[in-house]
Tab-separated table of C-alpha atoms in Angstrom:
chain	number	residue	atom	x	y	z
A	60	MET	CA	0.100	-0.093	0.110
A	61	ILE	CA	1.324	3.508	-0.934
A	62	LYS	CA	1.239	5.727	2.212
A	63	VAL	CA	0.302	9.227	1.231
A	64	CYS	CA	0.263	12.607	3.037
A	65	LEU	CA	-1.823	15.477	1.475
A	66	ALA	CA	-0.727	18.960	2.344
A	67	ASP	CA	-3.230	21.559	1.350
A	68	ASN	CA	-4.824	24.657	2.612
A	69	HIS	CA	-8.396	23.765	1.604
A	70	PRO	CA	-10.536	21.395	3.736
A	71	VAL	CA	-12.767	20.756	0.482
A	72	THR	CA	-9.497	19.269	-1.099
A	73	HIS	CA	-8.814	17.209	1.841
A	74	PHE	CA	-12.372	15.765	2.090
A	75	GLY	CA	-12.500	15.054	-1.921
A	76	VAL	CA	-9.036	13.320	-1.872
A	77	LYS	CA	-9.626	11.321	1.266
A	78	SER	CA	-13.189	10.197	0.139
A	79	TYR	CA	-11.958	9.310	-3.407
A	80	PHE	CA	-9.080	7.102	-2.152
A	81	LYS	CA	-10.935	5.603	0.882
A	82	ASP	CA	-11.302	2.154	-0.541
A	83	HIS	CA	-8.432	2.361	-3.037
A	84	ASP	CA	-6.582	-1.076	-3.322
A	85	GLN	CA	-3.081	0.704	-3.775
A	86	ILE	CA	-3.329	4.121	-2.177
A	87	SER	CA	-3.854	5.049	1.497
A	88	ILE	CA	-4.198	8.685	2.759
A	89	VAL	CA	-2.495	8.240	6.204
A	90	ALA	CA	-2.062	11.940	6.987
A	91	ASN	CA	-3.586	15.387	6.170
A	92	VAL	CA	-1.932	18.675	6.981
A	93	GLY	CA	-3.050	22.297	6.445
A	94	ASN	CA	0.143	24.231	6.657
A	95	PHE	CA	3.971	23.630	5.895
A	96	SER	CA	5.104	23.625	9.351
A	97	MET	CA	3.135	20.408	9.854
A	98	VAL	CA	4.889	18.561	7.053
A	99	ARG	CA	8.122	18.116	8.744
A	100	ASP	CA	6.431	16.968	11.858
A	101	ILE	CA	4.383	14.221	10.001
A	102	LEU	CA	7.350	13.088	8.137
A	103	GLN	CA	9.362	12.682	11.170
A	104	THR	CA	6.565	10.612	12.870
A	105	LYS	CA	5.178	8.651	9.845
A	106	GLU	CA	6.510	6.700	7.016
A	107	ILE	CA	5.270	8.643	4.048
A	108	ASP	CA	5.900	7.293	0.599
A	109	ILE	CA	4.216	10.292	-1.331
A	110	LEU	CA	3.728	13.766	-0.248
A	111	ILE	CA	0.973	15.565	-2.205
A	112	LEU	CA	1.840	19.225	-1.860
A	113	ASP	CA	0.239	22.391	-3.001
A	114	LEU	CA	2.577	25.120	-3.905
A	115	GLU	CA	0.322	27.688	-2.253
A	116	LEU	CA	0.319	25.778	1.100
A	117	GLU	CA	0.300	28.206	4.048
A	118	GLY	CA	3.755	28.684	5.299
A	119	LEU	CA	5.532	27.388	2.126
A	120	SER	CA	7.416	30.453	1.021
A	121	SER	CA	9.957	29.095	-1.303
A	122	ILE	CA	10.761	26.125	-3.441
A	123	PHE	CA	13.953	25.856	-1.699
A	124	GLU	CA	12.117	24.727	1.258
A	125	ILE	CA	10.828	21.722	-0.801
A	126	LYS	CA	14.488	20.851	-1.753
A	127	SER	CA	15.312	20.706	1.929
A	128	ILE	CA	12.431	18.216	2.570
A	129	LEU	CA	13.718	16.101	-0.141
A	130	LYS	CA	17.099	16.226	1.220
A	131	ASN	CA	16.202	15.360	4.785
A	132	PHE	CA	13.562	12.760	3.884
A	133	PRO	CA	14.929	11.009	0.794
A	134	LYS	CA	12.533	7.990	1.085
A	135	THR	CA	9.601	10.350	0.524
A	136	LYS	CA	8.714	11.587	-3.024
A	137	ILE	CA	6.741	14.736	-3.746
A	138	VAL	CA	3.998	15.242	-6.130
A	139	ILE	CA	2.818	18.820	-6.621
A	140	PHE	CA	-0.943	19.251	-6.668
A	141	SER	CA	-1.872	22.865	-7.631
A	142	ASP	CA	-3.756	25.142	-9.709
A	143	LEU	CA	-0.702	27.339	-10.540
A	144	ALA	CA	0.281	27.519	-14.229
A	145	GLU	CA	1.893	24.197	-15.013
A	146	GLN	CA	3.704	25.611	-17.933
A	147	MET	CA	5.793	27.754	-15.688
A	148	TYR	CA	5.896	26.109	-12.356
A	149	ALA	CA	6.323	22.409	-13.298
A	150	PRO	CA	9.885	22.683	-14.798
A	151	ASN	CA	11.162	24.447	-11.788
A	152	ALA	CA	9.489	21.863	-9.394
A	153	ILE	CA	10.960	19.150	-11.404
A	154	LYS	CA	14.280	20.709	-11.167
A	155	ALA	CA	14.036	21.089	-7.444
A	156	GLY	CA	13.538	17.284	-7.262
A	157	VAL	CA	9.717	16.758	-7.158
A	158	SER	CA	8.510	13.565	-8.983
A	159	GLY	CA	5.342	14.891	-10.515
A	160	TYR	CA	3.166	17.833	-11.060
A	161	VAL	CA	-0.703	17.417	-11.395
A	162	HIS	CA	-2.997	20.445	-12.029
A	163	LYS	CA	-5.989	20.687	-9.869
A	164	THR	CA	-8.229	20.829	-12.870
A	165	GLU	CA	-7.403	17.057	-13.469
A	166	LYS	CA	-9.496	14.339	-12.334
A	167	LEU	CA	-8.666	12.672	-9.107
A	168	GLU	CA	-8.289	9.438	-11.105
A	169	THR	CA	-5.368	11.108	-12.901
A	170	LEU	CA	-3.938	12.046	-9.498
A	171	GLY	CA	-4.210	8.354	-8.487
A	172	HIS	CA	-2.485	7.152	-11.557
A	173	SER	CA	0.239	9.661	-10.918
A	174	ILE	CA	0.835	8.572	-7.413
A	175	ILE	CA	1.261	4.961	-8.442
A	176	LYS	CA	3.613	5.844	-11.426
A	177	VAL	CA	5.715	8.121	-9.094
A	178	GLN	CA	6.095	5.268	-6.605
A	179	GLU	CA	7.293	3.161	-9.405
A	180	GLY	CA	10.064	5.614	-10.093
A	181	LYS	CA	8.580	7.696	-12.953
A	182	ILE	CA	8.328	11.370	-13.474
A	183	ILE	CA	4.908	12.665	-14.055
A	184	ILE	CA	4.514	15.992	-15.865
A	185	ASN	CA	2.164	17.215	-18.812
A	186	GLU	CA	3.442	16.123	-22.203
A	187	THR	CA	3.578	19.722	-23.483
A	188	VAL	CA	5.615	20.741	-20.445
A	189	ARG	CA	7.947	17.874	-21.015
A	190	LYS	CA	8.512	18.946	-24.788
A	191	ASN	CA	9.260	22.568	-23.732
A	192	MET	CA	11.645	21.278	-21.147
A	193	ALA	CA	13.400	19.266	-23.776
A	194	LEU	CA	13.511	22.158	-26.155
A	195	ILE	CA	14.960	24.548	-23.503
A	196	ALA	CA	17.528	21.961	-22.729
A	197	LYS	CA	18.825	22.272	-26.268
A	198	GLN	CA	19.108	25.875	-26.354
A	199	SER	CA	22.250	27.950	-25.578
A	200	LYS	CA	22.820	29.422	-22.043
A	201	SER	CA	21.715	32.898	-23.262
A	202	GLU	CA	18.572	31.642	-24.876
A	203	ARG	CA	17.563	29.758	-21.846
A	204	LEU	CA	18.326	32.827	-19.538
A	205	TYR	CA	15.856	34.762	-21.719
A	206	ARG	CA	13.245	32.284	-21.978
A	207	LYS	CA	13.155	30.846	-18.647
A	208	LEU	CA	13.089	32.552	-15.110
A	209	SER	CA	14.817	31.120	-12.151
A	210	ASN	CA	13.065	29.710	-9.062
A	211	ARG	CA	13.956	32.881	-7.100
A	212	GLU	CA	12.761	35.173	-9.901
A	213	ILE	CA	9.469	33.346	-10.154
A	214	GLU	CA	8.972	33.572	-6.295
A	215	VAL	CA	9.812	37.308	-6.291
A	216	LEU	CA	7.530	37.852	-9.147
A	217	ARG	CA	4.661	36.101	-7.434
A	218	TYR	CA	5.076	38.323	-4.289
A	219	LEU	CA	5.417	41.432	-6.400
A	220	SER	CA	2.125	40.562	-8.098
A	221	ASP	CA	0.481	40.149	-4.739
A	222	GLY	CA	1.267	43.726	-4.062
A	223	LYS	CA	4.243	43.084	-1.534
A	224	LYS	CA	7.075	45.611	-1.447
A	225	ASN	CA	10.665	44.748	-1.582
A	226	ASN	CA	11.247	44.799	2.207
A	227	GLU	CA	8.260	42.475	2.771
A	228	ILE	CA	9.644	39.967	0.230
A	229	SER	CA	13.036	40.057	1.719
A	230	LYS	CA	11.680	39.083	5.164
A	231	ILE	CA	9.596	36.281	3.551
A	232	LEU	CA	12.413	34.840	1.750
A	233	ASN	CA	15.078	35.759	4.169
A	234	LEU	CA	17.055	37.644	1.637
A	235	ASN	CA	18.672	41.109	1.600
A	236	GLU	CA	16.393	43.882	0.355
A	237	LYS	CA	19.107	44.880	-2.207
A	238	THR	CA	19.007	41.364	-3.448
A	239	ILE	CA	15.331	41.484	-3.969
A	240	SER	CA	15.873	44.744	-5.775
A	241	THR	CA	18.268	42.981	-8.082
A	242	TYR	CA	15.801	40.140	-8.911
A	243	LYS	CA	13.300	42.721	-9.741
A	244	LEU	CA	15.529	44.406	-12.208
A	245	ARG	CA	16.332	41.168	-13.844
A	246	LEU	CA	12.539	40.409	-14.158
A	247	LEU	CA	12.091	43.910	-15.814
A	248	THR	CA	14.970	42.999	-18.076
A	249	LYS	CA	13.929	39.557	-19.101
A	250	LEU	CA	10.388	40.326	-19.637
A	251	ASN	CA	11.245	43.640	-21.623
A	252	VAL	CA	9.227	46.090	-19.367
A	253	THR	CA	10.077	49.185	-17.549
A	254	ASN	CA	7.819	49.338	-14.587
A	255	LEU	CA	6.024	47.019	-12.021
A	256	VAL	CA	2.508	47.343	-13.426
A	257	ASP	CA	3.704	46.239	-16.949
A	258	LEU	CA	5.667	43.556	-15.384
A	259	VAL	CA	2.780	42.050	-13.525
A	260	ASN	CA	0.382	42.299	-16.545
A	261	LYS	CA	2.938	40.782	-18.802
A	262	ALA	CA	3.481	37.935	-16.353
A	263	LYS	CA	-0.176	37.250	-16.260
A	264	THR	CA	-0.536	37.358	-20.085
A	265	LEU	CA	2.392	34.703	-20.363
A	266	GLU	CA	0.597	32.794	-17.450
A	267	ILE	CA	3.796	32.962	-15.285
A	268	ILE	CA	1.514	33.829	-12.395
């Protein structure tokens, strides 16, 4: 039996997932948590094969925290279950070490198939995303830099789009405020805009956020 922990903000998601897998012959939901601080506690006390994780989980401020979980609990694999744009977030999640990315618009049946395949050692992502990742891998370093934002840049962009100021973002990500300003400048350059409003609008148009 594959032991699964679901980490999600929304009670409706917990209820739906738990109900769907209640009588599953291969998957058992053995833990449910509603914020990131509880994830480590669960992994320390229970044997978890697959962690189903929402990128917008309360307390999860950086994808680097996901890397830390994978490093400290190598026997646990992570599947992202989120409604954030798969095209942009899946490549960075896979790069961070997660084993799968399932968008919340997919049926729970798809989530179940993904859990089983990930337990078998496979990487689960949308075929379009997979092709784009392969294409990016073939490009020169300069082309990749222009076409693909880094994990940190995406994180900073998300907080900027939420209306947070540089000093607020620096506290959330535990980075120097000047560093945040540098990331902001890089984002303006990469997305070829000159101000914050245009930056956020373009990011939304490109489905980055």
